[in-house]
PDB file of C-alpha atoms in Angstrom:
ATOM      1  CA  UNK V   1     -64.506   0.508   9.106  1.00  0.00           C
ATOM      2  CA  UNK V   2     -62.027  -2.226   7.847  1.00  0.00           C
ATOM      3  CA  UNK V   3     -63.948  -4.896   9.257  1.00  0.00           C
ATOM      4  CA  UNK V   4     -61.049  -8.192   9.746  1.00  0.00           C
ATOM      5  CA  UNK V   5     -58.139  -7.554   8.367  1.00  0.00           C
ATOM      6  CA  UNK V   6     -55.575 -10.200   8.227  1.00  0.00           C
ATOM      7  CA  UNK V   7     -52.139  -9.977   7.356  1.00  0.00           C
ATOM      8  CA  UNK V   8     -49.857 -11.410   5.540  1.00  0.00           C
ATOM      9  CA  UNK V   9     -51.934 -12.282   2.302  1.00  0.00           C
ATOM     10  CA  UNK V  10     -49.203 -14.368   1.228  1.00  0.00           C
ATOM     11  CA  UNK V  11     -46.210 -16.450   2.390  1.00  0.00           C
ATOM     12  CA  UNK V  12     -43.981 -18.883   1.429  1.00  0.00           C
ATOM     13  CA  UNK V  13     -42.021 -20.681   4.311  1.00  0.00           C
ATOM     14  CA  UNK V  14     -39.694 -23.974   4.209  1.00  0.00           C
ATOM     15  CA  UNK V  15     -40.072 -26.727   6.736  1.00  0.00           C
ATOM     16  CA  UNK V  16     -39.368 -25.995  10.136  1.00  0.00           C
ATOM     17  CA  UNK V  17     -39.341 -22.100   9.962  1.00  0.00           C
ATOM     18  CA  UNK V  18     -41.885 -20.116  12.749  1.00  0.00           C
ATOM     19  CA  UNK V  19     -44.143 -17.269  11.727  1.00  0.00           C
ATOM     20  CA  UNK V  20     -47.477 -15.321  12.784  1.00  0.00           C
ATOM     21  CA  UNK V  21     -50.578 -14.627  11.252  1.00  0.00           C
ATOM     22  CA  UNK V  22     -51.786 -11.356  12.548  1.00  0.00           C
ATOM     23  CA  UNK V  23     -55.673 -10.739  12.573  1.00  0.00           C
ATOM     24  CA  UNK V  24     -57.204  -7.261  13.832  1.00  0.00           C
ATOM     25  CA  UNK V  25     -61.070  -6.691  13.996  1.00  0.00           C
ATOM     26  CA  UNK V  26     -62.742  -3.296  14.859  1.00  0.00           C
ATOM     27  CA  UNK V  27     -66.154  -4.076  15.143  1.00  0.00           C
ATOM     28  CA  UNK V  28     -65.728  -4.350  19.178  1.00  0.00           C
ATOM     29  CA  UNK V  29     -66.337  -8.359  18.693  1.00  0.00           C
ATOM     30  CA  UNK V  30     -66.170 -10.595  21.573  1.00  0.00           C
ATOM     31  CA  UNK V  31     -65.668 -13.795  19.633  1.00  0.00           C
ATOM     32  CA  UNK V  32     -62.559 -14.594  17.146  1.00  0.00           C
ATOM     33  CA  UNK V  33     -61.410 -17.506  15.175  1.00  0.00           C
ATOM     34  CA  UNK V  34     -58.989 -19.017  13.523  1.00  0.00           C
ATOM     35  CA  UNK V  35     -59.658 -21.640  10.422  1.00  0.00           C
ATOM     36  CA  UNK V  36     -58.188 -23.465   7.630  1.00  0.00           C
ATOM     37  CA  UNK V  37     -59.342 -23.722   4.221  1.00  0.00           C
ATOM     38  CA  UNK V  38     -58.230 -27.065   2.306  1.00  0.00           C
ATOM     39  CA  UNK V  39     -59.401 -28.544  -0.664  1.00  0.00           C
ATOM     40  CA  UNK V  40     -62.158 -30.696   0.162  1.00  0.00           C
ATOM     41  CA  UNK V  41     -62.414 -30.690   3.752  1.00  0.00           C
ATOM     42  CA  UNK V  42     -64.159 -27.192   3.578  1.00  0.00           C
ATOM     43  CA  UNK V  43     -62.956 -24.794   6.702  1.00  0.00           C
ATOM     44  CA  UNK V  44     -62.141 -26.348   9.378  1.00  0.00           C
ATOM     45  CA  UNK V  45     -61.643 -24.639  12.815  1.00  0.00           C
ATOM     46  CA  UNK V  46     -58.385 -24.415  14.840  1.00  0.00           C
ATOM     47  CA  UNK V  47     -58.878 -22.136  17.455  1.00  0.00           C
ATOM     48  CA  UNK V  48     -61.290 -20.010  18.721  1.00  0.00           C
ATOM     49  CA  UNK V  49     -61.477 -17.282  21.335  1.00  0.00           C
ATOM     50  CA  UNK V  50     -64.996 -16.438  23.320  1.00  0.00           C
ATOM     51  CA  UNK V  51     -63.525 -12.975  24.616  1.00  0.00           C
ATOM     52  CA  UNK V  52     -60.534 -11.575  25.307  1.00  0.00           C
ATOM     53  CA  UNK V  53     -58.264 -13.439  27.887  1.00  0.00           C
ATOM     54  CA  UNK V  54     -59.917 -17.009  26.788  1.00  0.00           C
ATOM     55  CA  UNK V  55     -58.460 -19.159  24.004  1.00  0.00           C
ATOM     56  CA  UNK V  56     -59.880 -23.042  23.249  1.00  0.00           C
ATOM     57  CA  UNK V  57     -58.965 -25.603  20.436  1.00  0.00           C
ATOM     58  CA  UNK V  58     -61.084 -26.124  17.470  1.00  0.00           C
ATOM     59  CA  UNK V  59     -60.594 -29.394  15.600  1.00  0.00           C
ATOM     60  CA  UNK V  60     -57.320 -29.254  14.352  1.00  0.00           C
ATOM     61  CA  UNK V  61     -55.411 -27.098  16.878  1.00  0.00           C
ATOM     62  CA  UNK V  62     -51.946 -29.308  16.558  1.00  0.00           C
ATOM     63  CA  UNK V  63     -49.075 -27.127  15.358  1.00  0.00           C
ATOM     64  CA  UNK V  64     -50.127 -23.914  16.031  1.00  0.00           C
ATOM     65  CA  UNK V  65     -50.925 -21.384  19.084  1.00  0.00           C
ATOM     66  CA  UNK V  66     -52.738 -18.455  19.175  1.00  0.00           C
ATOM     67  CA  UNK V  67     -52.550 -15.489  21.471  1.00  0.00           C
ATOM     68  CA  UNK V  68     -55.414 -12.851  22.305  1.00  0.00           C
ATOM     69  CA  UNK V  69     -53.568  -9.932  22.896  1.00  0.00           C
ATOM     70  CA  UNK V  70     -56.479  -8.020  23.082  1.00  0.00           C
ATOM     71  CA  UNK V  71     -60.383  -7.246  22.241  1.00  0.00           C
ATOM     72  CA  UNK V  72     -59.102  -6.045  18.661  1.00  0.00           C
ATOM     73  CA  UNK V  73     -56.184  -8.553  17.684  1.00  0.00           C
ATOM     74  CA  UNK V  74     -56.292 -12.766  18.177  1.00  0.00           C
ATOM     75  CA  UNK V  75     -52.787 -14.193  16.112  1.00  0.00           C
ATOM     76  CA  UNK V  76     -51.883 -17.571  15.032  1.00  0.00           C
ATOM     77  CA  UNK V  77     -48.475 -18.423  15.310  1.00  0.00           C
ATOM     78  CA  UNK V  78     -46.778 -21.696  13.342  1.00  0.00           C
ATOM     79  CA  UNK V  79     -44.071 -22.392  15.798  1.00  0.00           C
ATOM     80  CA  UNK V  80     -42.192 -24.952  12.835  1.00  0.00           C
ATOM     81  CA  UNK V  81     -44.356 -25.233   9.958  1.00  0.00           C
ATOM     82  CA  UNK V  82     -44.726 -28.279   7.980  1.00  0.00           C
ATOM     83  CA  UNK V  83     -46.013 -29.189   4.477  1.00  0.00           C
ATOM     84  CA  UNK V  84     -49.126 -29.876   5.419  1.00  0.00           C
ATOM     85  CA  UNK V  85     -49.559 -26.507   7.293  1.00  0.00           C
ATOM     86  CA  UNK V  86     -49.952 -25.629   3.003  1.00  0.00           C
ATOM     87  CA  UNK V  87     -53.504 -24.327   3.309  1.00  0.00           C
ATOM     88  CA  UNK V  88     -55.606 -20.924   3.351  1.00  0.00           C
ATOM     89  CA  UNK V  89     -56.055 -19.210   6.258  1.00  0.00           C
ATOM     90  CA  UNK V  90     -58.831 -17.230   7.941  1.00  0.00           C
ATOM     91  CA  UNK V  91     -59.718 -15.227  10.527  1.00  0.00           C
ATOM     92  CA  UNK V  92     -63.354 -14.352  11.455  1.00  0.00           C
ATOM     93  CA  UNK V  93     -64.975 -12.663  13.964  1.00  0.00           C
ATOM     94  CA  UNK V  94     -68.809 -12.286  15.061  1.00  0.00           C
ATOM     95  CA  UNK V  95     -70.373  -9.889  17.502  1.00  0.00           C
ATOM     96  CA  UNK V  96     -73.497 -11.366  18.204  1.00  0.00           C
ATOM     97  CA  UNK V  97     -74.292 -12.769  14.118  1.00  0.00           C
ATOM     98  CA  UNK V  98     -72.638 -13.973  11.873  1.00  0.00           C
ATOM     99  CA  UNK V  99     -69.213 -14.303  11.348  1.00  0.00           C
ATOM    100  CA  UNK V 100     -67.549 -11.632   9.521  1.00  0.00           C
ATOM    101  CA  UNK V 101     -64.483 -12.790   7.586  1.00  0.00           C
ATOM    102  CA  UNK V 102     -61.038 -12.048   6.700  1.00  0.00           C
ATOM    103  CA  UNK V 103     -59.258 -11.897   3.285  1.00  0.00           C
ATOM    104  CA  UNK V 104     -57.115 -15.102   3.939  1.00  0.00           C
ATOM    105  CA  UNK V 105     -53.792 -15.801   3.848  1.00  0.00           C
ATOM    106  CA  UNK V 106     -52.470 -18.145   1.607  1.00  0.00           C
ATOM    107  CA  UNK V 107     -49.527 -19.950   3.458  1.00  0.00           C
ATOM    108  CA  UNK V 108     -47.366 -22.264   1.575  1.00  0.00           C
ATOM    109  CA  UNK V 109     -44.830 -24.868   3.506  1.00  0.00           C
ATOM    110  CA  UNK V 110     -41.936 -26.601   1.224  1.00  0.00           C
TER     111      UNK V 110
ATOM    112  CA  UNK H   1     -68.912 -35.641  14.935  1.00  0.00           C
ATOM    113  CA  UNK H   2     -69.764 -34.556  11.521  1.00  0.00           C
ATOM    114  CA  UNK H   3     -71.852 -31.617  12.322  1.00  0.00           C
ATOM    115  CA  UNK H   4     -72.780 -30.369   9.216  1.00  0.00           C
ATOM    116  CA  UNK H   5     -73.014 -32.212   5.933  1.00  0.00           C
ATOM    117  CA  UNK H   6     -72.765 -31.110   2.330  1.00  0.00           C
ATOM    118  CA  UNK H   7     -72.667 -34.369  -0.002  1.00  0.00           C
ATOM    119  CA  UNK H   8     -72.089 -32.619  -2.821  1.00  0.00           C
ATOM    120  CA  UNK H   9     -68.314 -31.204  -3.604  1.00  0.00           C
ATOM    121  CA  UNK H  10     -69.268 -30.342  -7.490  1.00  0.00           C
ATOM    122  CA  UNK H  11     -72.189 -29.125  -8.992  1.00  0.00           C
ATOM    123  CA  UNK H  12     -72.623 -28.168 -12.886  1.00  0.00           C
ATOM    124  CA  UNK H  13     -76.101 -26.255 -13.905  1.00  0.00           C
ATOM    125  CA  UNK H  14     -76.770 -24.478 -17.307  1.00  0.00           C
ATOM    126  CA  UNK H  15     -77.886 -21.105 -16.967  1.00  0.00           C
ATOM    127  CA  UNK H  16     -81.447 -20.469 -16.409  1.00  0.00           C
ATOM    128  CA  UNK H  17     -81.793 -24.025 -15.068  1.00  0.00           C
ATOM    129  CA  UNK H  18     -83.140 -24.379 -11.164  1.00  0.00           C
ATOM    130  CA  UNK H  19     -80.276 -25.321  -8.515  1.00  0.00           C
ATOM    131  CA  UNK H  20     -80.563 -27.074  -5.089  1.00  0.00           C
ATOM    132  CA  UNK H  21     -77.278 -27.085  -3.149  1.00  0.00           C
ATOM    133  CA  UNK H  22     -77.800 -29.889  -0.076  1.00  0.00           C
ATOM    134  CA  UNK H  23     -77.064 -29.556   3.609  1.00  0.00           C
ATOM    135  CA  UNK H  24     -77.889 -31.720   6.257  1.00  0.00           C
ATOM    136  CA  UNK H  25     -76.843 -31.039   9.958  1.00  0.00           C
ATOM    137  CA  UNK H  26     -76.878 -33.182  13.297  1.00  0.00           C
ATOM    138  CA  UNK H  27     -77.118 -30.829  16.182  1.00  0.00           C
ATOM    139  CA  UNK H  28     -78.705 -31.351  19.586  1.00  0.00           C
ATOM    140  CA  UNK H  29     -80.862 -28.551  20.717  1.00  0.00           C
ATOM    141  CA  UNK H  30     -81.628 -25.352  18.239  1.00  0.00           C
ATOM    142  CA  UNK H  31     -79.077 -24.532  16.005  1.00  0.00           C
ATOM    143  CA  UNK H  32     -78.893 -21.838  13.852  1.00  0.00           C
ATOM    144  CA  UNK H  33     -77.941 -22.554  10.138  1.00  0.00           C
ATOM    145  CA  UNK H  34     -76.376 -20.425   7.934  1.00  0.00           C
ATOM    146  CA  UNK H  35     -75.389 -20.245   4.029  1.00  0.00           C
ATOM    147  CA  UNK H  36     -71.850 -18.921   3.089  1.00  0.00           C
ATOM    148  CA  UNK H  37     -70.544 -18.157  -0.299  1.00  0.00           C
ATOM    149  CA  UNK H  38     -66.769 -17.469  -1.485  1.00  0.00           C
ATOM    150  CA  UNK H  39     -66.845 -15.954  -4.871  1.00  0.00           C
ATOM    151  CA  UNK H  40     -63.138 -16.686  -6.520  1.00  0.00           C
ATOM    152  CA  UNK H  41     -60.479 -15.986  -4.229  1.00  0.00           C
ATOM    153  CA  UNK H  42     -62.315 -13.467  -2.083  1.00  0.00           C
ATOM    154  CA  UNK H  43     -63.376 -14.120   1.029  1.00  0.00           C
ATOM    155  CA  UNK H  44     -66.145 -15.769   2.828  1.00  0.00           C
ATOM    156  CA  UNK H  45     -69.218 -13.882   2.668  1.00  0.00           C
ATOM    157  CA  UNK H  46     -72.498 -14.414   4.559  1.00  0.00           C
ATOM    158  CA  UNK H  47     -75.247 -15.130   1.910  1.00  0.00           C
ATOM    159  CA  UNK H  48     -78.634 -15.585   3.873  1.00  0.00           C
ATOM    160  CA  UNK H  49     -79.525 -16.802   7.386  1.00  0.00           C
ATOM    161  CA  UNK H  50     -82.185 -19.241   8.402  1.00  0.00           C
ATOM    162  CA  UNK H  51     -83.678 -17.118  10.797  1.00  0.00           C
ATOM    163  CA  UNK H  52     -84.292 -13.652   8.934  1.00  0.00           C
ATOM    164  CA  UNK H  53     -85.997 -15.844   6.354  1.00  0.00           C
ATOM    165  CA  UNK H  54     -85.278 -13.639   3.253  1.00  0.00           C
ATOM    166  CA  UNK H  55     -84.173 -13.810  -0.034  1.00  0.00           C
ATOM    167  CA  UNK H  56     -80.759 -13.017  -1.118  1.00  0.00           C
ATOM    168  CA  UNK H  57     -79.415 -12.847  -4.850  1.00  0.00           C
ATOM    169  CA  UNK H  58     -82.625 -15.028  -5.529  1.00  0.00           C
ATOM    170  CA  UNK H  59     -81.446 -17.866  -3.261  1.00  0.00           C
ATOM    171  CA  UNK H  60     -83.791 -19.006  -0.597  1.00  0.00           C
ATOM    172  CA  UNK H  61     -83.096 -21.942   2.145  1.00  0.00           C
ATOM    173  CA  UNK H  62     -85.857 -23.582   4.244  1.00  0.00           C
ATOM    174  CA  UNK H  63     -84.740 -25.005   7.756  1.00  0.00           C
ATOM    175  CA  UNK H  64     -86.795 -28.541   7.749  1.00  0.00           C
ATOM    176  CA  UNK H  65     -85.798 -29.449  11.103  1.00  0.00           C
ATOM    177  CA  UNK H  66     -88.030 -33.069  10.771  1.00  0.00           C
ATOM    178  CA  UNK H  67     -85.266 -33.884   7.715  1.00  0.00           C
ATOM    179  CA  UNK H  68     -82.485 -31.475   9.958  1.00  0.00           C
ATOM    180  CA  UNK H  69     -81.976 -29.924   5.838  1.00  0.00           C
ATOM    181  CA  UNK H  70     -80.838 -26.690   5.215  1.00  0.00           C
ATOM    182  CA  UNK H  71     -81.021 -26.594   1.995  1.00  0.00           C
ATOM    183  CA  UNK H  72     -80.232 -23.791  -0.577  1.00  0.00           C
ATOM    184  CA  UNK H  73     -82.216 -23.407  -3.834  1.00  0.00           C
ATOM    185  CA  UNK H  74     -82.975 -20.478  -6.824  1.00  0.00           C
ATOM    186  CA  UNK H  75     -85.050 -20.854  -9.787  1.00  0.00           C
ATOM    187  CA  UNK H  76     -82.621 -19.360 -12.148  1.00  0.00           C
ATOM    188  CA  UNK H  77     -78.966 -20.227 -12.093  1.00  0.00           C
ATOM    189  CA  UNK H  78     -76.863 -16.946 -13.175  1.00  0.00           C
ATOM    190  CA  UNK H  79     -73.181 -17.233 -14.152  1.00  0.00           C
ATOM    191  CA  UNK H  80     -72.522 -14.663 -11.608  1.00  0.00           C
ATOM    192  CA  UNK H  81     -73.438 -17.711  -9.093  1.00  0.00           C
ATOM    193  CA  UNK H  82     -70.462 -19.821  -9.716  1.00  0.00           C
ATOM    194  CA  UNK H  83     -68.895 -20.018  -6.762  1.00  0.00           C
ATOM    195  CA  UNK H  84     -68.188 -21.789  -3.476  1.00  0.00           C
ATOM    196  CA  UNK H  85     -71.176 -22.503  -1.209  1.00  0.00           C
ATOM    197  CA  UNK H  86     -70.491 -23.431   2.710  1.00  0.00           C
ATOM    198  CA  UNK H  87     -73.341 -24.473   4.419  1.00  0.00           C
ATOM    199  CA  UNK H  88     -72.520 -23.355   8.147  1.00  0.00           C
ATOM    200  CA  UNK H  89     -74.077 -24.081  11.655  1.00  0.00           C
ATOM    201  CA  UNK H  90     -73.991 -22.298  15.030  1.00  0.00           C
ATOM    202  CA  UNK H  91     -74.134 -23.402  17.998  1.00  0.00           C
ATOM    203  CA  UNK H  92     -73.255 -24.162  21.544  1.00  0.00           C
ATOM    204  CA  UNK H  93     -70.935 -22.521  23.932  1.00  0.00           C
ATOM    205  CA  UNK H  94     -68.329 -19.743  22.564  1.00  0.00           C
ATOM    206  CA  UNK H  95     -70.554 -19.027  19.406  1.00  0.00           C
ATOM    207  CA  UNK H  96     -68.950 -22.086  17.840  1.00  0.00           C
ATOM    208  CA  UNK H  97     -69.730 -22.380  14.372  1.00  0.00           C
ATOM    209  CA  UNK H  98     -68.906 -25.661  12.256  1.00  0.00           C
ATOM    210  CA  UNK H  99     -68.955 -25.565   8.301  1.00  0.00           C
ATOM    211  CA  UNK H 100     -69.723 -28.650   5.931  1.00  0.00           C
ATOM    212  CA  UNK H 101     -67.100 -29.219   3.754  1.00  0.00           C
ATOM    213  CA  UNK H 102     -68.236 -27.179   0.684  1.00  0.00           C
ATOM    214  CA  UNK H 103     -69.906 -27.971  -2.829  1.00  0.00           C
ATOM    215  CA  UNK H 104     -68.767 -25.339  -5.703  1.00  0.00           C
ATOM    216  CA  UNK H 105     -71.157 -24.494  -7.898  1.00  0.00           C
ATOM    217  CA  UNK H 106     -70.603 -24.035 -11.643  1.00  0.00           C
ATOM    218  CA  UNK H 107     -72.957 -22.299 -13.361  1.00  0.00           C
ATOM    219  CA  UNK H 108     -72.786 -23.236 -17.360  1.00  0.00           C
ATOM    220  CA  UNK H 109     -73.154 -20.350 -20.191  1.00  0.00           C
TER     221      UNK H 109
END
């Protein structure tokens, strides 16, 4: 039982490049999320998805989509990353309570 | 909105001294308020709940929902509590959840 795993832990991109985070839960969770970790402004949401099929924007959705591909797997994909897409990512998921949490990646943006 | 509100980013304790970490929330209806800690670079990990009402790693937190406080508080500062605290709140539609902004504790030998 892995609980969330995200990948990649780490990754360095320059300014205008695309990439996806990959997250992957398999504790049968409806709910999945995507946040941001900056200095400061604690986590702050970006997108969230109530069940499979549904996506909605958190607070700072701009930049970034997110698919739900299915029960198990919700990505977040950077479709040209900019410096201030620098930040820690996670991905969480929660069954019924609380959120259970992923490792983080740490994405940096030159 | 500002949902959930931690006014402290920094806080400095010796060891064996008490320590109160604040939250303060504005939610309409019945939230449900939790307490999140990130040890150094691991990840988020729940710490307690307000509704199981229990004691975790000697930290308790009373919901006062007259002051709409939260907050988190132990007798005994250990080093092994040096860490980030998120005070988090849940809520609404989607099980949305909305986090304060953080205060890291340091816990002084």
């Amino acid at each position: 039982n892995a609980g969330v795993t995200q990948t990649p832990k780490f990754q360095v991109l320059k300014t205008g490049q695309s990439m996806t985070l990959q997250c992957a839960q398999d504790m049968n969770h409806n709910s999945m999320y995507w946040y941001r970790q900056d200095p400061g402004m604690g986590l702050r949401l970006i997108y969230y998805s109530a069940s499979e099929g549904t996506t909605d924007k958190g607070e700072v959705p701009n930049g970034y989509n997110v698919s739900r591909l299915n029960k198990r797997e919700f990505s977040l994909r950077l479709e040209s990353a900019a410096p201030s897409q620098t930040s820690v990512y996670f991905c969480a998921s929660i069954g019924n309570s609380p959120l259970h949490f992923g490792n983080g990646t740490r994405l940096t943006v030159t | 909105a500002q949902r959930v509100t931690q006014p402290e980013k920094l806080l400095s304790v010796f060891k064996g001294a008490p320590v109160e970490l604040k939250c303060n929330y504005s939610y309409s209806g019945s939230p449900e308020l939790f307490w999140y800690v990130q040890y150094s670079r691991q990840r988020l990990q729940l710490l307690l709940r307000h509704i199981s009402r229990e004691s975790i790693k000697g930290f308790t937190a009373d919901l006062n929902k007259g002051e709409t406080s939260f907050h988190l508080k132990k007798p005994f500062a250990q080093e092994e509590d040096s860490a980030m605290y998120y005070c988090a709140l849940s809520g609404g539609s989607g099980n949305q959840f909305y986090f304060g902004t953080g205060t890291s504790l340091t816990v002084i030998p």
